[in-house]
PDB file of C-alpha atoms in Angstrom:
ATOM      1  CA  UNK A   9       7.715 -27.153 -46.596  1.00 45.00           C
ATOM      2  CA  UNK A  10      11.389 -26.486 -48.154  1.00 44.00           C
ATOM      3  CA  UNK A  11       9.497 -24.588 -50.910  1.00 45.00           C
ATOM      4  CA  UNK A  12       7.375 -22.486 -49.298  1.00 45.00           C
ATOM      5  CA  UNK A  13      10.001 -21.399 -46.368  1.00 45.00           C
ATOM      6  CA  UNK A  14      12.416 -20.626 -49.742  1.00 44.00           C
ATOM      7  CA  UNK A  15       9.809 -17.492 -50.840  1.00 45.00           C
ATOM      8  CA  UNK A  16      10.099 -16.496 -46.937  1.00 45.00           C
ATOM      9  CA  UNK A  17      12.264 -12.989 -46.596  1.00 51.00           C
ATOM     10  CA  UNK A  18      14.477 -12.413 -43.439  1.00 59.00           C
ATOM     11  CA  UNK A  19      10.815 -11.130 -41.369  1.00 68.00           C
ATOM     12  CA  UNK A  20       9.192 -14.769 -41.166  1.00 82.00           C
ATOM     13  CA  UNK A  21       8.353 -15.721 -37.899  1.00 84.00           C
ATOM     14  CA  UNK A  22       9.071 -19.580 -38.991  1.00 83.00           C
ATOM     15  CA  UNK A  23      12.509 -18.899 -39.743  1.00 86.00           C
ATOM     16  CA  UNK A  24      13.145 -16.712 -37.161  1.00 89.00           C
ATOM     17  CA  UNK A  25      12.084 -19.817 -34.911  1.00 89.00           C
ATOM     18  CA  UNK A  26      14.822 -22.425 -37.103  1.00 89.00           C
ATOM     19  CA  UNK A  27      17.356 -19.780 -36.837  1.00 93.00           C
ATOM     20  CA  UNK A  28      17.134 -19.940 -33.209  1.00 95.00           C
ATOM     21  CA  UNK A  29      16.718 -23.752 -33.392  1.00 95.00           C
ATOM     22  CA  UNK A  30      20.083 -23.814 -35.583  1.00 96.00           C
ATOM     23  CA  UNK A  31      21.553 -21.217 -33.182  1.00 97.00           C
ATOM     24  CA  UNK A  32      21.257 -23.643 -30.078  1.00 97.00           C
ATOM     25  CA  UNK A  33      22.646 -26.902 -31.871  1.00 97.00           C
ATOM     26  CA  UNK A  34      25.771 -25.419 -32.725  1.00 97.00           C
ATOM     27  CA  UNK A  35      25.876 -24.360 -29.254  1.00 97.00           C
ATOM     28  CA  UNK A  36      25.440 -28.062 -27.796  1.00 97.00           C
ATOM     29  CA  UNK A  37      27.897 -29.651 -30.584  1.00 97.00           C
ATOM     30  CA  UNK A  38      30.389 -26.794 -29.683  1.00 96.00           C
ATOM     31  CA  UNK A  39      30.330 -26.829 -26.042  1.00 97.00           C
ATOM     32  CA  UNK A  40      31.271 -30.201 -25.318  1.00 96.00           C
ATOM     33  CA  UNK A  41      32.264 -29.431 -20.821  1.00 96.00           C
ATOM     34  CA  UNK A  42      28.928 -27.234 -20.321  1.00 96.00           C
ATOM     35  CA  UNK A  43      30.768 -27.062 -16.639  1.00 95.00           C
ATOM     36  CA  UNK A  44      33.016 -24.727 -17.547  1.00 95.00           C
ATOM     37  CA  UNK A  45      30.404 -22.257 -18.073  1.00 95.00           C
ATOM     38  CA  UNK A  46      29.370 -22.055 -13.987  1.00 94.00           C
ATOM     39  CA  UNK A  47      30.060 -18.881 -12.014  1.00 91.00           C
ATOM     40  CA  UNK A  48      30.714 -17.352 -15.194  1.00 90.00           C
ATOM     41  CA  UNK A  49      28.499 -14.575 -14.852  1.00 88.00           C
ATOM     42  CA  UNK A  50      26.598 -13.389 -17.999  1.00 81.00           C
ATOM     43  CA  UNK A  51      27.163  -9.767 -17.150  1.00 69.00           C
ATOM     44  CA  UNK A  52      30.214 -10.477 -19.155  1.00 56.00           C
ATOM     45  CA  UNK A  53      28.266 -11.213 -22.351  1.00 59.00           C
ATOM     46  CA  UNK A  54      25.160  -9.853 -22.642  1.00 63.00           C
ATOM     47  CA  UNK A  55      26.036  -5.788 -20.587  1.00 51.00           C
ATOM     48  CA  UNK A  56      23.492  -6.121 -17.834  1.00 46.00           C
ATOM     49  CA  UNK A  57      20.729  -5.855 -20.291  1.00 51.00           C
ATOM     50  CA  UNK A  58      18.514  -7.938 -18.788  1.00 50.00           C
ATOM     51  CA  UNK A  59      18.428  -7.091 -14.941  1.00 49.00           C
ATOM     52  CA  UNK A  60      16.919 -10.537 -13.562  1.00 48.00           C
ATOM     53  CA  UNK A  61      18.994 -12.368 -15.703  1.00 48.00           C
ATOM     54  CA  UNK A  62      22.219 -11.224 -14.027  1.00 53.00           C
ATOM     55  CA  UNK A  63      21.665 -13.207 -11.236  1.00 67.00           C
ATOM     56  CA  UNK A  64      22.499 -16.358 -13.308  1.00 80.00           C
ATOM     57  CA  UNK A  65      25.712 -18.111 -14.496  1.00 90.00           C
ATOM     58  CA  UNK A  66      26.315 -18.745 -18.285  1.00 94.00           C
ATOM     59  CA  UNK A  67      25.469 -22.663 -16.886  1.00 95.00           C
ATOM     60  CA  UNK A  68      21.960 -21.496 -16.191  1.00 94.00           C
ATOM     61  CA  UNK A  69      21.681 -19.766 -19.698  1.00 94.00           C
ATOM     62  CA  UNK A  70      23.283 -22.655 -21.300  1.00 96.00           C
ATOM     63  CA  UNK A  71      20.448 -24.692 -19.605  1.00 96.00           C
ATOM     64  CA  UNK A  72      17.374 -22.388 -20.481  1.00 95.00           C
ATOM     65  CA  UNK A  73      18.165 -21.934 -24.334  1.00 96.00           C
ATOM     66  CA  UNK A  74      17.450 -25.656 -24.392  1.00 96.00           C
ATOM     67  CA  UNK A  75      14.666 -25.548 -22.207  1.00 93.00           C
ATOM     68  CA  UNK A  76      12.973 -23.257 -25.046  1.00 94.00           C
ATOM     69  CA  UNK A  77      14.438 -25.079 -27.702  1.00 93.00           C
ATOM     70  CA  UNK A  78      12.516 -27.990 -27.342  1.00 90.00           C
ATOM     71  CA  UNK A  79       9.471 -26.078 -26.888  1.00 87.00           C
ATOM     72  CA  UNK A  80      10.192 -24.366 -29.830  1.00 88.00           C
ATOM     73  CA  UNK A  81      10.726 -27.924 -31.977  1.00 85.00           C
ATOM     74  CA  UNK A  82       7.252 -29.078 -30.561  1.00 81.00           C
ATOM     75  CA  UNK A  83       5.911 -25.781 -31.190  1.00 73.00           C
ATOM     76  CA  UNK A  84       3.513 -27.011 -27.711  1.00 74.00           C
ATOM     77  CA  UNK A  85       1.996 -23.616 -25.802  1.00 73.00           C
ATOM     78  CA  UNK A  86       3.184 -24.381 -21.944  1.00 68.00           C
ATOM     79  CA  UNK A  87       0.282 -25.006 -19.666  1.00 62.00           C
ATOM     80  CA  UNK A  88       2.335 -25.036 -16.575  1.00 54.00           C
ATOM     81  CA  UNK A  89       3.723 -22.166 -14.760  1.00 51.00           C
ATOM     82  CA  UNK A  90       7.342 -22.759 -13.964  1.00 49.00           C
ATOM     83  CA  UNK A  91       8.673 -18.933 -14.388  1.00 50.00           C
ATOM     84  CA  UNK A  92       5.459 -17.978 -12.027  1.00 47.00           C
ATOM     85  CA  UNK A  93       6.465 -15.069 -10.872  1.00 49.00           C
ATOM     86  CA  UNK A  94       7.804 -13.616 -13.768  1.00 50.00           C
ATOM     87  CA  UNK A  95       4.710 -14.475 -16.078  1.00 54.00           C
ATOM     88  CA  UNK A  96       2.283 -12.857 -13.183  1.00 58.00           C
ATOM     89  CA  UNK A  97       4.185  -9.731 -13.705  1.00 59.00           C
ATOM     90  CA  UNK A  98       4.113  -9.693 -17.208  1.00 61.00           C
ATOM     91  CA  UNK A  99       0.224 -10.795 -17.034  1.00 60.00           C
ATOM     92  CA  UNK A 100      -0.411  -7.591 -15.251  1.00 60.00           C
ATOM     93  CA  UNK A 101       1.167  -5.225 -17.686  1.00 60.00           C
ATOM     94  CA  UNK A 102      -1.170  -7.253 -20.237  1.00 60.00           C
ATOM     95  CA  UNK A 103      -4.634  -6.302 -18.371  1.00 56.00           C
ATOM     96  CA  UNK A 104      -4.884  -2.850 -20.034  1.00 59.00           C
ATOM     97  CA  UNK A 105      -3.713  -4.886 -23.661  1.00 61.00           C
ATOM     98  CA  UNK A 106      -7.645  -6.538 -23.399  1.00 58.00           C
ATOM     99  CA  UNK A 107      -9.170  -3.689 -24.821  1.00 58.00           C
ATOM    100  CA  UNK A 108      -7.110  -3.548 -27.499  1.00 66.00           C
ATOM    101  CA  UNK A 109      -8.973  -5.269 -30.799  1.00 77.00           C
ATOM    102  CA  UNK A 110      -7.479  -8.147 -31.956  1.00 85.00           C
ATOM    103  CA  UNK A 111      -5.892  -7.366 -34.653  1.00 88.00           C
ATOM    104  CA  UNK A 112      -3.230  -5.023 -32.866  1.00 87.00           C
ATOM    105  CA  UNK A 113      -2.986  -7.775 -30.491  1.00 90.00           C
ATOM    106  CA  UNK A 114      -2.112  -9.931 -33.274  1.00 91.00           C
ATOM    107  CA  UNK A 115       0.698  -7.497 -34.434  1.00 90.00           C
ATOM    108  CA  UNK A 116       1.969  -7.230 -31.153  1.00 89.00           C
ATOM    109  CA  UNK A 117       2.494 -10.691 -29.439  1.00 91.00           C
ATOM    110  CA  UNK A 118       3.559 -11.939 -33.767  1.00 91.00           C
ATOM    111  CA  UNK A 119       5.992  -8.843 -33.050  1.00 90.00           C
ATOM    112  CA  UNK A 120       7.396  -9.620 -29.913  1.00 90.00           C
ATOM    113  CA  UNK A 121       7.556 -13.337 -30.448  1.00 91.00           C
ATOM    114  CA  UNK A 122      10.102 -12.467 -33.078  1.00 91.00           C
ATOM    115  CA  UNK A 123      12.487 -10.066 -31.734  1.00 91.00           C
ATOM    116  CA  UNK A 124      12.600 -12.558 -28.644  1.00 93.00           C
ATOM    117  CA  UNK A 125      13.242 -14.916 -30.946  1.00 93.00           C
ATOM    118  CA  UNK A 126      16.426 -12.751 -32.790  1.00 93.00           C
ATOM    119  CA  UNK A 127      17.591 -11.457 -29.305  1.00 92.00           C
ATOM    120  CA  UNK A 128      17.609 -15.227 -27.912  1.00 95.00           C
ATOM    121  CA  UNK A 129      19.783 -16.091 -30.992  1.00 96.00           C
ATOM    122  CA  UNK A 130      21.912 -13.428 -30.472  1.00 95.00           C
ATOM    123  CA  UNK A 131      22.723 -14.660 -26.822  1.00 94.00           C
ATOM    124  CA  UNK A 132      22.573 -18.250 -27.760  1.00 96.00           C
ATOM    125  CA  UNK A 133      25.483 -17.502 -30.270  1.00 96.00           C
ATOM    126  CA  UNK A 134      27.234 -15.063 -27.831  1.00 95.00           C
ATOM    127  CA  UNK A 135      27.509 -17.903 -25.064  1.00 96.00           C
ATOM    128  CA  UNK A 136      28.827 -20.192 -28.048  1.00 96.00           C
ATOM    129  CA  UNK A 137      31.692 -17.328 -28.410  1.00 95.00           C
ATOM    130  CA  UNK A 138      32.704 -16.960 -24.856  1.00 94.00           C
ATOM    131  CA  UNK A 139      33.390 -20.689 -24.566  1.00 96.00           C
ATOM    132  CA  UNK A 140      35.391 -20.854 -27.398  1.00 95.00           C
ATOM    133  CA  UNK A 141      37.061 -18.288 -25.610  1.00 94.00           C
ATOM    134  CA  UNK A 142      37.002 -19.576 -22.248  1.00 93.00           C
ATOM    135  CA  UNK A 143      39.041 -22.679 -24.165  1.00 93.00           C
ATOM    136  CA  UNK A 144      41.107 -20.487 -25.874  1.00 91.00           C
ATOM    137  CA  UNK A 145      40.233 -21.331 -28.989  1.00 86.00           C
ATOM    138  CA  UNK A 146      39.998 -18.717 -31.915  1.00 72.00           C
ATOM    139  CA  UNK A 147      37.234 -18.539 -33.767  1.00 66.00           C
TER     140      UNK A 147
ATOM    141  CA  UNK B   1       4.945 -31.673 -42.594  1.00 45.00           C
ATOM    142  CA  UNK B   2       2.106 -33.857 -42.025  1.00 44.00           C
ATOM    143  CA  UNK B   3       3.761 -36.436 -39.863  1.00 45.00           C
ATOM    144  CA  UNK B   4       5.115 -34.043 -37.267  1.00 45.00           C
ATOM    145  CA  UNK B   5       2.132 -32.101 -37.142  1.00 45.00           C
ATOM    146  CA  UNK B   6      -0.027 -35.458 -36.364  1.00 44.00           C
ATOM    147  CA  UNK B   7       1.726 -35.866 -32.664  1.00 45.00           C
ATOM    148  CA  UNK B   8       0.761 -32.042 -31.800  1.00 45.00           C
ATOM    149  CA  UNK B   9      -1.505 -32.019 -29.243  1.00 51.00           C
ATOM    150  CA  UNK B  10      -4.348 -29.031 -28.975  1.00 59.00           C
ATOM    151  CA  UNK B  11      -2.186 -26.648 -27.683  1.00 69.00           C
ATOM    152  CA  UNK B  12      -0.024 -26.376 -30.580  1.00 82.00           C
ATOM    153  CA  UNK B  13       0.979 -22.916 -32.023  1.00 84.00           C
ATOM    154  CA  UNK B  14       1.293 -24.232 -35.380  1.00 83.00           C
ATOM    155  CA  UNK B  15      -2.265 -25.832 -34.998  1.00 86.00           C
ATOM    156  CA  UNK B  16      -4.030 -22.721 -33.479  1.00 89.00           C
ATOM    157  CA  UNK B  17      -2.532 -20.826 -36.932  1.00 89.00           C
ATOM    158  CA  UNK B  18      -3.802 -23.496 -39.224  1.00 89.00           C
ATOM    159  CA  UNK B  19      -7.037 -23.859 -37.119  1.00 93.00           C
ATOM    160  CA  UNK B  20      -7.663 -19.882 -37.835  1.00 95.00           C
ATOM    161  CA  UNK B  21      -6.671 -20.380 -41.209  1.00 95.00           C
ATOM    162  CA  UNK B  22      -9.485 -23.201 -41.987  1.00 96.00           C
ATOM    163  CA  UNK B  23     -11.333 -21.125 -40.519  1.00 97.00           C
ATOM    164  CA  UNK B  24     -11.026 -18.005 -43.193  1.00 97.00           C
ATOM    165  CA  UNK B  25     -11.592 -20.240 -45.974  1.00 97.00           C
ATOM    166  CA  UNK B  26     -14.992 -21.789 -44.197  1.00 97.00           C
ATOM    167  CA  UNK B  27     -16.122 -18.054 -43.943  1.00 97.00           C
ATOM    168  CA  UNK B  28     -15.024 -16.976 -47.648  1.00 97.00           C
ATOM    169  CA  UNK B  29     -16.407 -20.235 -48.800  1.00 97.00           C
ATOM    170  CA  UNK B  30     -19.890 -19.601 -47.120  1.00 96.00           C
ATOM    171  CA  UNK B  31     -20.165 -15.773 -47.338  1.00 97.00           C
ATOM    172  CA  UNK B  32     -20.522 -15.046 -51.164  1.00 96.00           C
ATOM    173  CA  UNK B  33     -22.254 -12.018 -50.148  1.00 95.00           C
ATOM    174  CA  UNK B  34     -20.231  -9.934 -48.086  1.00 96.00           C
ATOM    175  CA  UNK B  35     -22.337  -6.970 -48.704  1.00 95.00           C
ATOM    176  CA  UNK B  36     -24.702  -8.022 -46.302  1.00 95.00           C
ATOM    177  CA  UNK B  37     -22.301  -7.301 -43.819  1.00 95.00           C
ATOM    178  CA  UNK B  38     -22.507  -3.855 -44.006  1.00 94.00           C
ATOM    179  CA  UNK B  39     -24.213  -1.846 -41.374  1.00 91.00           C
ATOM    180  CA  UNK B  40     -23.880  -4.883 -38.656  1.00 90.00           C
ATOM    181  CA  UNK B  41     -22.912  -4.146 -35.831  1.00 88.00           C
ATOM    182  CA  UNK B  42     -20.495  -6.508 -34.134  1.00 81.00           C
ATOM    183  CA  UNK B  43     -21.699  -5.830 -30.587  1.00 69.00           C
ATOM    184  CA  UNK B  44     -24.548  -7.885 -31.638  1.00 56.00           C
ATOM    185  CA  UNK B  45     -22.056 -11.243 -32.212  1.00 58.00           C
ATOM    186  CA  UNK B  46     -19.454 -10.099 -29.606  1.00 63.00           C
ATOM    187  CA  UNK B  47     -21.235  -8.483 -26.608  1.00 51.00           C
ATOM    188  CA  UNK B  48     -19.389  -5.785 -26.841  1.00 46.00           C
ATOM    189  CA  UNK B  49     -16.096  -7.787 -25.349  1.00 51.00           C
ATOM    190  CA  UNK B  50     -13.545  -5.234 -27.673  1.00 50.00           C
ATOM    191  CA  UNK B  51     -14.302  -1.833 -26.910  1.00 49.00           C
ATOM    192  CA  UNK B  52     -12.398  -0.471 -30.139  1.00 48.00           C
ATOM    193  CA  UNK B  53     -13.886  -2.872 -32.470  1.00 48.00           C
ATOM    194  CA  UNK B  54     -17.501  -2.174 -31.475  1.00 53.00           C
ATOM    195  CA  UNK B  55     -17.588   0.990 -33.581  1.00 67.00           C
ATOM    196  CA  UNK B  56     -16.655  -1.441 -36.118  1.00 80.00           C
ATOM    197  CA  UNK B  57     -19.384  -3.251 -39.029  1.00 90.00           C
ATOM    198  CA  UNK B  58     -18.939  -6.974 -39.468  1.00 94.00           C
ATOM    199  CA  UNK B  59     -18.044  -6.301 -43.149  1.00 95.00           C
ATOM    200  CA  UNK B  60     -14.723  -4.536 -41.588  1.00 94.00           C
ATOM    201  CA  UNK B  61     -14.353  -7.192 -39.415  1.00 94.00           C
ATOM    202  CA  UNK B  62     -14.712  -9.766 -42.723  1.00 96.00           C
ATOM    203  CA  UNK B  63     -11.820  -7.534 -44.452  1.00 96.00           C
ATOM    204  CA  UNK B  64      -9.868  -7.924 -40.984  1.00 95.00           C
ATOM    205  CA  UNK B  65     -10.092 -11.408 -40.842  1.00 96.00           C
ATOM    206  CA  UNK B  66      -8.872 -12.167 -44.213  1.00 96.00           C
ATOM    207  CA  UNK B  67      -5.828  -9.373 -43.886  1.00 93.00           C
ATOM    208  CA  UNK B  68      -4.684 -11.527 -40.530  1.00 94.00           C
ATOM    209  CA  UNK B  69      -5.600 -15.081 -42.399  1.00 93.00           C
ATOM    210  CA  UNK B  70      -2.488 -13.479 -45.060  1.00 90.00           C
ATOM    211  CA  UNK B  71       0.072 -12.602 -42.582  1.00 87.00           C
ATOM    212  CA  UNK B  72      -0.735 -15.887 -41.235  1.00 88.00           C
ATOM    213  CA  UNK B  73      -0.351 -17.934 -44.028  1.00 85.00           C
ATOM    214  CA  UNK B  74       2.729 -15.815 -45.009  1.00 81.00           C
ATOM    215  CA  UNK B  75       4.396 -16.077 -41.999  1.00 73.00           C
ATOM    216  CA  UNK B  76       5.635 -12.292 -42.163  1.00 74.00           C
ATOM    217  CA  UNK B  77       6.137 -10.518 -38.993  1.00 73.00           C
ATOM    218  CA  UNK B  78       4.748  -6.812 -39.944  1.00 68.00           C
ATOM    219  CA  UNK B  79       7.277  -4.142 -40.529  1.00 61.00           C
ATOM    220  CA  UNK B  80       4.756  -1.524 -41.898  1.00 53.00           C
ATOM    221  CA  UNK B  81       2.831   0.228 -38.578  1.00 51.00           C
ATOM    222  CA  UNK B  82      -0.852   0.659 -39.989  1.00 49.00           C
ATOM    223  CA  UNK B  83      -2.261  -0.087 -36.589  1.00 49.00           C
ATOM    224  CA  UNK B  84      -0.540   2.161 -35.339  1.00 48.00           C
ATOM    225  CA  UNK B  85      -2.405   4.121 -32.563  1.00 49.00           C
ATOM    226  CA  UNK B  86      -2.689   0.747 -31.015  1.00 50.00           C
ATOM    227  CA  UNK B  87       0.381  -0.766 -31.286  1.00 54.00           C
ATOM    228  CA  UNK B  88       1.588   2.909 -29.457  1.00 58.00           C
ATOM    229  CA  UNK B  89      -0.586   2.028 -26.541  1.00 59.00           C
ATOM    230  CA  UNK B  90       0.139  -1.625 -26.997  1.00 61.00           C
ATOM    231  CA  UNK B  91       4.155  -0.298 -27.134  1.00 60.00           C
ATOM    232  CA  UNK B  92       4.400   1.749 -23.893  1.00 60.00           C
ATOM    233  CA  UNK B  93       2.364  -1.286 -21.989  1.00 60.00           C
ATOM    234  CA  UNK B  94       5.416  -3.563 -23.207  1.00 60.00           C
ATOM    235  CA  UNK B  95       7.929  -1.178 -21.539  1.00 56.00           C
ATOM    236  CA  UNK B  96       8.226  -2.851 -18.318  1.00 58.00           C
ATOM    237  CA  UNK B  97       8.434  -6.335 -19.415  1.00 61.00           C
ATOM    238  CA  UNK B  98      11.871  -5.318 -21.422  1.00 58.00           C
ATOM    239  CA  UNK B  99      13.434  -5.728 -17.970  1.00 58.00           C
ATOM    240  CA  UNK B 100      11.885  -9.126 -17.662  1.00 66.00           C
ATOM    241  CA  UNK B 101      14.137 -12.390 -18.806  1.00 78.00           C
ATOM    242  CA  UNK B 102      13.592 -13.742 -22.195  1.00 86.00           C
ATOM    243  CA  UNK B 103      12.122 -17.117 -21.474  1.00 88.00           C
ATOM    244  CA  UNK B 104       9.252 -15.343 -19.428  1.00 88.00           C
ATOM    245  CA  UNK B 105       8.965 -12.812 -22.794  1.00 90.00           C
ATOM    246  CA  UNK B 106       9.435 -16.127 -24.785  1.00 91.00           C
ATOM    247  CA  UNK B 107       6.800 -17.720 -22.971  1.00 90.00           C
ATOM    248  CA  UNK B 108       3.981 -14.612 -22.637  1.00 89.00           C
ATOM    249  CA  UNK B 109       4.509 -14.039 -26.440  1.00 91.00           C
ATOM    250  CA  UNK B 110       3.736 -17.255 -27.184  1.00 91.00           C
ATOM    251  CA  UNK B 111       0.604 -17.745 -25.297  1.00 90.00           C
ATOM    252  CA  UNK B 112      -0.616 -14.728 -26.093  1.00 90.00           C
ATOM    253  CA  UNK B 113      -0.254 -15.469 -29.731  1.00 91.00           C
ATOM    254  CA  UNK B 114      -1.829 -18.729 -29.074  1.00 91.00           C
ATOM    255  CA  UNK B 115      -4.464 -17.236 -27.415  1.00 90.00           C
ATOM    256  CA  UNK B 116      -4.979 -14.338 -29.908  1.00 93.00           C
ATOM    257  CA  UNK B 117      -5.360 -16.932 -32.568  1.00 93.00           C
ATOM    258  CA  UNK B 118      -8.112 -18.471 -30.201  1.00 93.00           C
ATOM    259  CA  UNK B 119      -9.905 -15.816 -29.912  1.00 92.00           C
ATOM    260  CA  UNK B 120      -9.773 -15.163 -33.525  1.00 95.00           C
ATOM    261  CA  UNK B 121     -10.964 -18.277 -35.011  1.00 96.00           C
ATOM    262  CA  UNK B 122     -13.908 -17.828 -32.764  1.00 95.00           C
ATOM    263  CA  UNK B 123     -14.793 -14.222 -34.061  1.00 94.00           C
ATOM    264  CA  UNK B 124     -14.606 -15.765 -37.549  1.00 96.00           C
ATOM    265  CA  UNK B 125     -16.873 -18.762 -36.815  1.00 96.00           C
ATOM    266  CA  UNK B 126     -19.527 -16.454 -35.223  1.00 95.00           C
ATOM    267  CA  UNK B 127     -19.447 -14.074 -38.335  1.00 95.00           C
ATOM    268  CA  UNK B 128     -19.800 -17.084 -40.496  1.00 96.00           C
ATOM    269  CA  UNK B 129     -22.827 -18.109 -38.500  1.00 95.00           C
ATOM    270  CA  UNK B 130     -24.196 -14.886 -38.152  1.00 94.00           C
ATOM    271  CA  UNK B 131     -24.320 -14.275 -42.043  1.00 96.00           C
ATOM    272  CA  UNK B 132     -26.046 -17.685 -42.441  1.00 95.00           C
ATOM    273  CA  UNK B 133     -28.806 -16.244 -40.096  1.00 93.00           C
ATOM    274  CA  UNK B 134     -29.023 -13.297 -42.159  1.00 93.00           C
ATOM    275  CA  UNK B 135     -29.822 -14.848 -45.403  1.00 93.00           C
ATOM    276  CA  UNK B 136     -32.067 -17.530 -43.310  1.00 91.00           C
ATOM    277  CA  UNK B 137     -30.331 -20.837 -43.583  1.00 86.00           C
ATOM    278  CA  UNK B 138     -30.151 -22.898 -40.729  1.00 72.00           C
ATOM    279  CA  UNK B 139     -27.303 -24.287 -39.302  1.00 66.00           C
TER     280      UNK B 139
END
């Protein structure tokens, strides 16, 4: 497996899933008092970019990147609907995306899968940040 | 590679990629005539489920096939937009779910990829039957 990731460029889905593995265990072997991260709000880090988001504390966040960690180390599709509401929103918007032939649909969710994956490393390594700053320590 | 792939269970990303990929091979393996293809419609194998692709002949859908069984096997996410008209369509029905959090995107990207792949490895074992029909060898 070493090999063949070594003749994958910066685009691979595969890496762009162990980059956000890496991402989240230096983010549980740096923040050693997850605690301090409640009522932090993660306004502060990540600009309001994500509206429903801002309604949690860095704690939460902290939380969820290792929720989809693991899920991303078993590489298991969930079966149960835990973000519900979220996912029945997001199932709606895909109804006019049937139509569509697969290929483009292939594209698409291989797409989006990715730059989730970058923007979740992003935020995974911004949280790791803002404790180190919330300790005072310089990076 | 082997060992941690044993303990996935069926709905494994990695699996529904490989199980596509097997799939490809069965159908170059078995088709030697692709030819034959030509000029067959792919309502006739898919009840016209795809709207778009039902202009299309099962010799374009043979070509599509192996194109996706590439990316697969590469791992590359697409940077190049030669679906485009769809992924436009496909773009502007994503709008809306920008707002949503990232483990809901996280977890619609991955079933749908899942499912994609599903729905793939299907089309390609029908074609493969179908072209056994057409030279007249039973299954």
């Amino acid at each position: 497996m070493q090999s063949a990731e070594a003749k994958f460029n910066r685009n691979s889905l595969l890496l762009a899933l162990r980059r956000y593995s890496s991402a989240v265990r230096d983010m549980e072997h740096t923040i050693l008092l997850p605690s301090l991260l409640r009522d932090v709000p993660t306004d502060e880090v990540w600009d309001c970019e994500a509206r429903e988001e801002s309604s949690k504390d860095l704690y939460e966040s902290y939380l969820m990147f290792k929720t989809i960690r693991t899920m991303v180390e078993s590489g298991l599709v969930p079966l149960d609907d835990h973000k519900a509401k979220s996912n029945t929103t997001l199932s709606k918007n895909m109804e006019p995306l049937l139509d569509a032939d697969p290929e483009a649909l292939f594209h698409f969710h291989l797409r989006g899968l990715f730059s989730v994956m970058s923007n979740l490393t992003k935020k995974t390594q911004s949280l790791t940040d803002k404790y180190m700053d919330i300790i005072g320590v310089a990076k």
